[in-house]
Short mmCIF file of C-alpha atoms and ligand atoms in Angstrom, two decimals:
data_model
loop_
_atom_site.label_atom_id
_atom_site.label_comp_id
_atom_site.label_asym_id
_atom_site.label_seq_id
_atom_site.Cartn_x
_atom_site.Cartn_y
_atom_site.Cartn_z
CA UNK A 1 230.65 166.79 195.34
CA UNK A 2 230.33 163.54 197.31
CA UNK A 3 233.36 162.42 199.22
CA UNK A 4 234.03 158.75 199.63
CA UNK A 5 235.78 156.78 202.28
CA UNK A 6 237.23 153.30 202.06
CA UNK A 7 235.02 150.87 203.97
CA UNK A 8 238.19 149.14 205.18
CA UNK A 9 238.92 152.15 207.38
CA UNK A 10 235.82 151.27 209.39
CA UNK A 11 235.15 147.64 208.75
CA UNK A 12 238.09 145.34 208.45
CA UNK A 13 236.87 142.46 210.53
CA UNK A 14 235.90 139.17 208.98
CA UNK A 15 233.94 136.54 210.86
CA UNK A 16 235.95 135.35 213.81
CA UNK A 17 238.37 138.30 213.82
CA UNK A 18 239.04 140.08 217.04
CA UNK A 19 238.86 143.87 216.68
CA UNK A 20 242.43 145.12 217.03
CA UNK A 21 242.51 148.14 214.75
CA UNK A 22 239.24 149.90 215.40
CA UNK A 23 237.45 147.45 213.12
CA UNK A 24 233.89 146.45 213.86
CA UNK A 25 232.50 143.04 214.77
CA UNK A 26 230.38 140.91 212.48
CA UNK A 27 227.03 139.63 213.74
CA UNK A 28 226.11 136.27 212.29
CA UNK A 29 222.57 134.85 212.28
CA UNK A 30 221.51 131.26 211.63
CA UNK A 31 220.57 132.07 208.01
CA UNK A 32 220.77 135.09 205.74
CA UNK A 33 223.38 137.82 205.44
CA UNK A 34 225.63 138.68 208.37
CA UNK A 35 225.62 142.22 209.79
CA UNK A 36 228.31 144.66 210.78
CA UNK A 37 227.79 145.74 214.36
CA UNK A 38 228.12 149.50 214.07
CA UNK A 39 226.95 150.37 217.57
CA UNK A 40 230.42 151.69 218.37
CA UNK A 41 230.85 153.50 215.04
CA UNK A 42 230.11 156.93 216.45
CA UNK A 43 231.90 156.59 219.76
CA UNK A 44 235.03 155.15 218.10
CA UNK A 45 235.10 157.00 214.80
CA UNK A 46 232.82 160.02 215.23
CA UNK A 47 230.66 159.22 212.18
CA UNK A 48 227.11 157.95 211.85
CA UNK A 49 225.77 155.23 209.55
CA UNK A 50 223.50 156.82 206.92
CA UNK A 51 220.83 154.50 205.53
CA UNK A 52 217.54 156.27 204.80
CA UNK A 53 214.91 153.64 203.96
CA UNK A 54 216.95 151.10 205.96
CA UNK A 55 218.03 149.21 202.83
CA UNK A 56 221.17 147.92 204.54
CA UNK A 57 220.16 148.13 208.17
CA UNK A 58 219.28 145.22 210.45
CA UNK A 59 217.43 146.97 213.27
CA UNK A 60 217.43 143.99 215.63
CA UNK A 61 218.07 140.29 216.03
CA UNK A 62 214.87 138.28 215.67
CA UNK A 63 214.07 134.57 215.76
CA UNK A 64 210.51 134.82 214.44
CA UNK A 65 210.45 135.06 210.64
CA UNK A 66 213.05 134.54 207.93
CA UNK A 67 212.78 135.92 204.40
CA UNK A 68 215.19 135.12 201.57
CA UNK A 69 214.12 137.61 198.94
CA UNK A 70 216.43 136.29 196.23
CA UNK A 71 215.17 132.74 196.51
CA UNK A 72 211.55 133.64 197.33
CA UNK A 73 211.59 131.86 200.70
CA UNK A 74 209.47 132.75 203.73
CA UNK A 75 209.71 130.79 206.99
CA UNK A 76 207.82 131.31 210.26
CA UNK A 77 209.96 129.90 213.07
CA UNK A 78 211.65 127.73 210.43
CA UNK A 79 208.46 126.37 208.80
CA UNK A 80 207.91 127.20 205.08
CA UNK A 81 204.89 129.42 204.50
CA UNK A 82 203.53 127.03 201.85
CA UNK A 83 203.40 124.17 204.39
CA UNK A 84 201.73 126.32 207.02
CA UNK A 85 199.19 127.61 204.50
CA UNK A 86 198.34 124.04 203.52
CA UNK A 87 198.26 122.34 206.91
CA UNK A 88 197.96 124.89 209.70
CA UNK A 89 195.43 127.39 211.04
CA UNK A 90 195.77 131.04 212.00
CA UNK A 91 195.43 130.23 215.69
CA UNK A 92 198.13 127.57 215.53
CA UNK A 93 200.36 129.98 213.56
CA UNK A 94 199.72 132.69 216.17
CA UNK A 95 200.90 130.29 218.88
CA UNK A 96 203.93 129.34 216.77
CA UNK A 97 204.91 132.97 216.18
CA UNK A 98 204.45 133.89 219.83
CA UNK A 99 206.06 130.86 221.46
CA UNK A 100 208.55 129.55 218.88
CA UNK A 101 207.13 126.03 218.41
CA UNK A 102 203.89 124.47 217.26
CA UNK A 103 201.59 123.76 220.21
CA UNK A 104 201.01 120.31 221.63
CA UNK A 105 197.36 119.24 221.80
CA UNK A 106 197.16 120.42 225.41
CA UNK A 107 198.81 123.76 224.65
CA UNK A 108 196.53 124.24 221.67
CA UNK A 109 193.41 123.56 223.75
CA UNK A 110 194.60 126.04 226.38
CA UNK A 111 195.38 128.65 223.72
CA UNK A 112 191.93 128.18 222.13
CA UNK A 113 190.35 128.56 225.57
CA UNK A 114 192.26 131.81 226.14
CA UNK A 115 191.21 133.19 222.73
CA UNK A 116 187.61 132.31 223.61
CA UNK A 117 187.96 134.02 226.98
CA UNK A 118 189.27 137.30 225.57
CA UNK A 119 187.53 137.66 222.20
CA UNK A 120 184.69 139.91 223.38
CA UNK A 121 184.88 143.69 223.27
CA UNK A 122 183.92 145.67 226.35
CA UNK A 123 180.45 147.14 225.73
CA UNK A 124 181.88 150.60 226.34
CA UNK A 125 184.30 149.99 223.47
CA UNK A 126 181.28 149.19 221.28
CA UNK A 127 179.75 152.55 222.11
CA UNK A 128 183.03 154.15 221.04
CA UNK A 129 182.16 153.32 217.41
CA UNK A 130 179.20 155.70 217.48
CA UNK A 131 181.54 158.67 217.51
CA UNK A 132 182.71 157.99 213.96
CA UNK A 133 181.21 159.16 210.73
CA UNK A 134 179.34 156.30 209.07
CA UNK A 135 181.65 156.45 206.04
CA UNK A 136 184.92 156.43 208.01
CA UNK A 137 187.59 154.15 206.55
CA UNK A 138 187.78 150.93 208.64
CA UNK A 139 191.53 151.42 209.11
CA UNK A 140 190.92 154.86 210.63
CA UNK A 141 188.39 153.30 213.01
CA UNK A 142 190.73 150.45 213.89
CA UNK A 143 193.67 152.74 214.68
CA UNK A 144 191.42 154.61 217.09
CA UNK A 145 189.63 151.63 218.66
CA UNK A 146 192.79 149.58 219.21
CA UNK A 147 194.53 152.65 220.62
CA UNK A 148 191.50 153.20 222.87
CA UNK A 149 191.89 149.69 224.30
CA UNK A 150 194.99 151.00 226.08
CA UNK A 151 192.57 153.06 228.16
CA UNK A 152 190.75 149.84 229.12
CA UNK A 153 193.84 147.70 229.78
CA UNK A 154 196.60 149.88 231.11
CA UNK A 155 196.74 149.37 234.84
CA UNK A 156 196.22 145.61 234.42
CA UNK A 157 199.36 145.20 232.28
CA UNK A 158 202.76 145.12 233.90
CA UNK A 159 205.00 144.75 230.86
CA UNK A 160 207.82 143.42 233.07
CA UNK A 161 205.61 140.45 233.97
CA UNK A 162 205.75 137.65 231.31
CA UNK A 163 202.25 136.41 232.16
CA UNK A 164 200.76 139.88 231.76
CA UNK A 165 202.58 140.24 228.47
CA UNK A 166 201.27 136.95 227.09
CA UNK A 167 197.74 137.86 228.22
CA UNK A 168 197.97 141.23 226.48
CA UNK A 169 199.15 139.56 223.24
CA UNK A 170 196.30 137.01 223.36
CA UNK A 171 193.77 139.76 224.13
CA UNK A 172 194.89 141.64 221.04
CA UNK A 173 194.79 138.62 218.74
CA UNK A 174 191.43 137.48 220.16
CA UNK A 175 189.66 140.85 219.87
CA UNK A 176 190.90 141.86 216.43
CA UNK A 177 188.25 140.08 214.28
CA UNK A 178 185.41 141.74 216.21
CA UNK A 179 187.18 145.13 216.08
CA UNK A 180 187.54 144.83 212.30
CA UNK A 181 184.02 143.43 211.76
CA UNK A 182 182.47 146.20 213.88
CA UNK A 183 184.11 148.88 211.75
CA UNK A 184 182.25 147.35 208.80
CA UNK A 185 178.88 146.67 210.44
CA UNK A 186 178.85 150.20 211.85
CA UNK A 187 179.28 151.50 208.31
CA UNK A 188 176.46 149.19 207.18
CA UNK A 189 174.24 150.34 210.03
CA UNK A 190 173.91 146.77 211.30
CA UNK A 191 174.02 145.41 214.82
CA UNK A 192 177.37 143.78 215.57
CA UNK A 193 177.26 140.05 216.31
CA UNK A 194 179.32 138.55 219.09
CA UNK A 195 181.91 135.80 218.65
CA UNK A 196 180.59 132.24 218.96
CA UNK A 197 183.13 130.11 220.75
CA UNK A 198 182.24 126.83 219.09
CA UNK A 199 183.39 128.36 215.79
CA UNK A 200 187.05 128.70 214.94
CA UNK A 201 188.80 132.03 214.46
CA UNK A 202 188.19 132.51 210.72
CA UNK A 203 184.63 131.18 210.74
CA UNK A 204 183.93 133.57 213.59
CA UNK A 205 185.39 136.46 211.64
CA UNK A 206 183.08 135.62 208.72
CA UNK A 207 179.95 135.35 210.87
CA UNK A 208 180.76 138.63 212.66
CA UNK A 209 181.33 140.36 209.31
CA UNK A 210 178.41 139.01 207.32
CA UNK A 211 175.94 137.45 209.76
CA UNK A 212 172.56 139.13 210.20
CA UNK A 213 170.84 139.40 213.59
CA UNK A 214 167.69 137.94 212.05
CA UNK A 215 169.00 134.59 210.87
CA UNK A 216 171.57 131.91 211.53
CA UNK A 217 174.83 132.39 209.64
CA UNK A 218 175.86 129.14 207.99
CA UNK A 219 179.63 129.05 207.65
CA UNK A 220 180.90 127.95 204.26
CA UNK A 221 183.97 125.81 205.09
CA UNK A 222 185.68 126.68 201.79
CA UNK A 223 185.43 130.40 202.56
CA UNK A 224 186.46 129.92 206.19
CA UNK A 225 189.53 127.99 205.04
CA UNK A 226 190.34 130.72 202.46
CA UNK A 227 190.16 133.35 205.22
CA UNK A 228 192.46 131.22 207.37
CA UNK A 229 194.95 130.94 204.49
CA UNK A 230 194.88 134.71 203.90
CA UNK A 231 195.45 135.32 207.62
CA UNK A 232 198.32 132.80 207.78
CA UNK A 233 200.03 134.32 204.73
CA UNK A 234 199.81 137.84 206.17
CA UNK A 235 200.62 136.94 209.77
CA UNK A 236 204.23 138.09 209.82
CA UNK A 237 206.96 139.36 207.53
CA UNK A 238 209.95 140.24 209.70
CA UNK A 239 210.93 143.92 210.04
CA UNK A 240 208.49 145.53 207.59
CA UNK A 241 207.33 149.13 208.11
CA UNK A 242 204.43 148.37 210.45
CA UNK A 243 206.33 145.80 212.54
CA UNK A 244 209.27 148.19 212.84
CA UNK A 245 206.77 150.86 213.92
CA UNK A 246 205.40 148.57 216.62
CA UNK A 247 208.92 147.77 217.84
CA UNK A 248 209.96 151.43 217.83
CA UNK A 249 206.87 152.43 219.81
CA UNK A 250 207.37 149.48 222.18
CA UNK A 251 211.01 150.38 222.82
CA UNK A 252 209.82 153.29 224.98
CA UNK A 253 207.81 150.92 227.18
CA UNK A 254 204.49 152.10 225.75
CA UNK A 255 201.21 150.25 226.33
CA UNK A 256 200.94 147.27 223.91
CA UNK A 257 197.54 148.32 222.54
CA UNK A 258 198.95 151.76 221.73
CA UNK A 259 201.94 150.09 220.02
CA UNK A 260 199.68 147.92 217.84
CA UNK A 261 197.57 151.00 216.96
CA UNK A 262 200.80 152.59 215.68
CA UNK A 263 201.40 149.46 213.58
CA UNK A 264 197.90 149.67 212.09
CA UNK A 265 198.54 153.30 211.10
CA UNK A 266 201.76 152.32 209.35
CA UNK A 267 200.15 149.35 207.60
CA UNK A 268 197.43 151.51 206.05
CA UNK A 269 199.63 153.15 203.39
CA UNK A 270 199.36 151.99 199.75
CA UNK A 271 203.07 151.07 199.63
CA UNK A 272 202.40 148.57 202.45
CA UNK A 273 199.11 146.93 203.49
CA UNK A 274 196.96 149.36 201.53
CA UNK A 275 198.27 147.82 198.30
CA UNK A 276 195.58 145.07 198.18
CA UNK A 277 192.89 147.74 197.98
CA UNK A 278 194.94 149.69 195.44
CA UNK A 279 195.38 146.58 193.24
CA UNK A 280 191.64 146.06 192.85
CA UNK A 281 191.11 149.76 192.14
CA UNK A 282 193.86 149.54 189.50
CA UNK A 283 192.40 146.41 187.89
CA UNK A 284 188.99 148.12 187.69
CA UNK A 285 190.65 151.15 186.14
CA UNK A 286 192.42 148.98 183.55
CA UNK A 287 189.00 147.47 182.85
CA UNK A 288 189.91 144.97 180.12
CA UNK A 289 192.80 142.88 178.83
CA UNK A 290 193.16 145.21 175.81
CA UNK A 291 194.10 148.11 178.10
CA UNK A 292 196.99 146.25 179.79
CA UNK A 293 199.78 147.52 177.47
CA UNK A 294 198.70 151.10 178.21
CA UNK A 295 198.90 150.42 181.97
CA UNK A 296 202.33 148.80 181.61
CA UNK A 297 203.57 151.80 179.61
CA UNK A 298 202.30 154.16 182.31
CA UNK A 299 204.01 152.12 185.06
CA UNK A 300 207.31 152.44 183.18
CA UNK A 301 206.95 156.15 182.50
CA UNK A 302 208.98 158.02 185.13
CA UNK A 303 206.99 161.21 184.57
CA UNK A 304 203.80 159.34 185.56
CA UNK A 305 203.27 158.52 189.26
CA UNK A 306 201.30 155.37 188.31
CA UNK A 307 202.88 152.13 189.55
CA UNK A 308 201.75 148.58 189.00
CA UNK A 309 200.21 147.97 192.39
CA UNK A 310 200.86 144.49 193.75
CA UNK A 311 204.19 144.37 191.92
CA UNK A 312 207.64 144.75 193.43
CA UNK A 313 208.89 144.33 196.94
CA UNK A 314 211.72 145.76 199.00
CA UNK A 315 212.97 142.28 199.89
CA UNK A 316 211.67 139.86 197.24
CA UNK A 317 213.67 140.01 194.05
CA UNK A 318 211.94 136.82 192.97
CA UNK A 319 208.39 135.50 193.32
CA UNK A 320 206.79 136.34 196.61
CA UNK A 321 205.96 132.77 197.72
CA UNK A 322 202.67 134.03 199.16
CA UNK A 323 201.43 135.27 195.77
CA UNK A 324 201.31 131.73 194.31
CA UNK A 325 199.28 130.40 197.27
CA UNK A 326 196.87 133.34 197.08
CA UNK A 327 196.41 132.96 193.34
CA UNK A 328 195.51 129.28 193.79
CA UNK A 329 193.07 130.15 196.60
CA UNK A 330 191.45 132.88 194.46
CA UNK A 331 190.86 130.38 191.64
CA UNK A 332 189.52 127.79 194.09
CA UNK A 333 187.08 130.18 195.77
CA UNK A 334 185.84 131.62 192.47
CA UNK A 335 185.24 128.07 191.15
CA UNK A 336 183.50 127.08 194.41
CA UNK A 337 181.21 130.11 194.23
CA UNK A 338 180.65 129.61 190.50
CA UNK A 339 181.88 133.15 189.89
CA UNK A 340 183.79 134.28 186.86
CA UNK A 341 185.66 137.42 187.87
CA UNK A 342 186.99 139.37 184.88
CA UNK A 343 189.50 141.02 187.26
CA UNK A 344 191.23 137.64 187.72
CA UNK A 345 191.67 137.31 183.97
CA UNK A 346 193.11 140.84 183.77
CA UNK A 347 195.44 140.12 186.71
CA UNK A 348 196.75 136.85 185.24
CA UNK A 349 197.33 138.47 181.82
CA UNK A 350 198.95 141.53 183.43
CA UNK A 351 201.31 139.29 185.37
CA UNK A 352 202.24 137.35 182.20
CA UNK A 353 202.94 140.52 180.23
CA UNK A 354 204.87 142.28 183.02
CA UNK A 355 207.05 139.25 183.71
CA UNK A 356 208.23 139.29 180.09
CA UNK A 357 208.80 143.05 180.00
CA UNK A 358 212.43 144.19 180.20
CA UNK A 359 211.61 147.00 182.67
CA UNK A 360 210.15 144.58 185.23
CA UNK A 361 212.70 141.82 184.52
CA UNK A 362 215.69 144.17 184.96
CA UNK A 363 214.33 145.55 188.24
CA UNK A 364 213.26 142.11 189.45
CA UNK A 365 209.67 143.21 189.98
CA UNK A 366 207.41 140.21 190.64
CA UNK A 367 203.83 139.96 191.91
CA UNK A 368 203.67 140.31 195.68
CA UNK A 369 201.15 138.95 198.17
CA UNK A 370 198.71 141.76 197.48
CA UNK A 371 198.43 141.16 193.76
CA UNK A 372 195.81 138.42 194.13
CA UNK A 373 194.61 138.86 197.70
CA UNK A 374 192.17 141.63 196.79
CA UNK A 375 190.55 139.47 194.11
CA UNK A 376 190.13 136.67 196.65
CA UNK A 377 188.70 138.97 199.33
CA UNK A 378 186.34 140.56 196.84
CA UNK A 379 185.09 137.14 195.70
CA UNK A 380 184.23 136.34 199.33
CA UNK A 381 182.22 139.54 199.70
CA UNK A 382 184.68 141.72 201.61
CA UNK A 383 184.21 145.34 200.54
CA UNK A 384 187.24 147.13 199.13
CA UNK A 385 187.88 149.29 202.17
CA UNK A 386 188.01 146.21 204.44
CA UNK A 387 190.93 144.55 202.60
CA UNK A 388 193.65 146.26 204.63
CA UNK A 389 191.63 145.71 207.81
CA UNK A 390 191.79 141.94 207.13
CA UNK A 391 195.55 142.31 206.71
CA UNK A 392 195.65 144.10 210.09
CA UNK A 393 193.76 141.24 211.76
CA UNK A 394 196.36 138.81 210.43
CA UNK A 395 199.42 140.95 211.14
CA UNK A 396 198.36 141.48 214.74
CA UNK A 397 199.72 137.98 215.44
CA UNK A 398 203.12 139.05 214.07
CA UNK A 399 203.08 142.46 215.76
CA UNK A 400 202.19 140.88 219.10
CA UNK A 401 204.98 138.30 218.70
CA UNK A 402 207.54 140.99 217.90
CA UNK A 403 206.28 143.03 220.84
CA UNK A 404 206.81 139.99 223.09
CA UNK A 405 210.27 139.32 221.63
CA UNK A 406 211.31 142.94 222.14
CA UNK A 407 210.29 142.82 225.80
CA UNK A 408 212.83 140.03 226.33
CA UNK A 409 215.63 142.29 225.10
CA UNK A 410 217.24 144.99 227.16
CA UNK A 411 218.63 147.42 224.63
CA UNK A 412 216.66 150.48 225.75
CA UNK A 413 214.78 152.95 223.62
CA UNK A 414 215.25 152.97 219.83
CA UNK A 415 216.53 156.37 218.90
CA UNK A 416 217.87 156.85 215.35
CA UNK A 417 220.21 159.73 214.62
CA UNK A 418 220.21 162.01 211.55
CA UNK A 419 222.52 163.87 209.22
CA UNK A 420 221.54 167.46 209.85
CA UNK A 421 221.21 169.51 206.64
CA UNK A 422 219.51 172.64 208.04
CA UNK A 423 220.76 176.12 208.87
CA UNK A 424 224.00 176.39 210.76
CA UNK A 425 224.00 178.52 213.93
CA UNK A 426 222.48 181.97 213.47
CA UNK A 427 221.24 184.50 215.99
CA UNK A 428 217.84 185.98 216.56
CA UNK A 429 217.85 189.53 215.10
CA UNK A 430 218.26 192.23 217.74
CA UNK A 431 215.33 194.66 217.86
N1 LIG B 501 205.60 149.60 189.25
C1 LIG B 501 206.51 150.23 188.47
N2 LIG B 501 207.80 150.42 188.82
C2 LIG B 501 208.18 149.97 190.03
C3 LIG B 501 207.28 149.30 190.90
C4 LIG B 501 205.95 149.12 190.47
N3 LIG B 501 205.06 148.51 191.26
N4 LIG B 501 207.93 148.96 192.04
C5 LIG B 501 209.18 149.39 191.90
N5 LIG B 501 209.35 149.99 190.66
C6 LIG B 501 210.59 150.54 190.11
C7 LIG B 501 210.96 151.85 190.76
O1 LIG B 501 210.39 152.95 190.07
C8 LIG B 501 212.45 151.83 190.66
O2 LIG B 501 212.81 152.14 189.32
P1 LIG B 501 214.20 152.92 189.00
O3 LIG B 501 215.28 152.00 189.49
O4 LIG B 501 214.18 153.11 187.54
O5 LIG B 501 214.12 154.20 189.77
C9 LIG B 501 212.80 150.34 190.89
O6 LIG B 501 211.63 149.62 190.44
C10 LIG B 501 213.09 149.99 192.34
O7 LIG B 501 211.98 150.41 193.11
P2 LIG B 501 212.05 150.99 194.58
O8 LIG B 501 210.99 152.01 194.73
O9 LIG B 501 213.45 151.36 194.91
O10 LIG B 501 211.67 149.72 195.41
P3 LIG B 501 211.35 149.77 196.93
O11 LIG B 501 212.00 148.59 197.51
O12 LIG B 501 211.65 151.09 197.53
O13 LIG B 501 209.75 149.64 196.96
C11 LIG B 501 207.60 148.79 196.92
C12 LIG B 501 209.07 148.48 197.14
C13 LIG B 501 206.77 147.57 197.35
C14 LIG B 501 207.17 149.97 197.81
C15 LIG B 501 207.38 149.13 195.44
O14 LIG B 501 207.77 148.03 194.63
C16 LIG B 501 205.93 149.51 195.15
O15 LIG B 501 205.57 150.67 195.32
N6 LIG B 501 205.07 148.53 194.71
C17 LIG B 501 203.67 148.79 194.52
C18 LIG B 501 202.95 148.81 195.88
C19 LIG B 501 202.79 147.42 196.46
O16 LIG B 501 202.42 146.48 195.78
N7 LIG B 501 203.05 147.31 197.78
C20 LIG B 501 202.86 146.07 198.52
C21 LIG B 501 204.13 145.47 199.02
S1 LIG B 501 203.91 143.79 199.61
C22 LIG B 501 202.93 143.92 201.00
C23 LIG B 501 203.52 144.70 202.11
O17 LIG B 501 204.72 144.66 202.35
O18 LIG B 501 202.76 145.35 202.84
#
């Protein structure tokens, strides 16, 4: 039987109270819920906080991204995601996330120059790709290649030096499009193209993905802008699984490239970044509007492991603001390309039906960013297994910014505790 304890025994402070009775202090941010500082819980009271899944745990203070899941609000450094998606670029957003403010014209020019300086991959890194099977998943290749970069840039990074840290973050952001593109061109058996510095970040990503060595790649500005929007929307999302993984790895002082490789591994799962790929697979499986009720029934059936991919979110209990922007982009790109994707029709109808269904309403399950992003990526020609790799390119800006923020703190290694439920002491049998 569970035993219960009155919270007041442990937490009797309100904001502004001084702890007089063993109560714990409240930590207040600038927006969002306050936290109870339980760092002294164990030393004062001999108990641990138990929160598997971290549903009620703030693992750190952060000034980068704010999410209000009830209101469907997402801000990067205070700027609404919708405004950034409309007016900004991935490179400007990367600067904003890293440095806290939008760049001036001079800062922007310097940042662009640095991206252009560091966007090439060492030729020995390129030869690294040849060790993979041709059909390797791009995320598997990216985990390995980004991790391998720590072998190229270890001795040149002193993580106590702010300049070295910034350079490492820019190197990561700059190299990511080529790393992702090369995992695709290797699979295609095509020679990898180099970045072209007169092109911007997203246009470059497109030409490195789809350009042929035999002809000039003409960048379609509508597609380049759509890529930029996708990258902006996926750039950061506070302490999600992959970002927390990066921070945890970084807390030991590990090499930044190794930390980002850990983030890529975490992102890959279908409950996280892998959902965009899973959504398109699901929509194909549903096949037509007539089959939607059957899919909804399966998603509600607890004996069936099927879930509506692209629906639900740990934090958003309202519309994910990114899903609206992505849906509009998907429609725009399909119209621009003169394509009529039946998957979009299925997705829109599925959303309509699910949003009226009691099961989804009660549980506050709304479409998330991944519900439409796969349709958009597919329309632009990205193969299914590259969807999460595109997400990784975008999220590198957020991971790098969190890595930088963590280096400014001095709280030591992250080391969660556990509630041990194994065997009590027993002795090795005497022979
Ligand atoms: N389809 C059907 N039922 C669902 C779904 C879904 N997509 N999502 C949640 N539920 C149900 C769940 O079964 C549970 O029901 P009950 O209360 O009866 O047990 C209830 O809703 C609460 O779900 P939960 O599993 O406690 O929610 P969570 O916060 O642990 O999980 C989630 C969030 C995103 C992992 C989950 O909603 C999910 O698996 N969604 C599908 C995968 C997906 O789209 N992931 C992308 C997330 S956004 C991008 C990113 O963060 O990387």
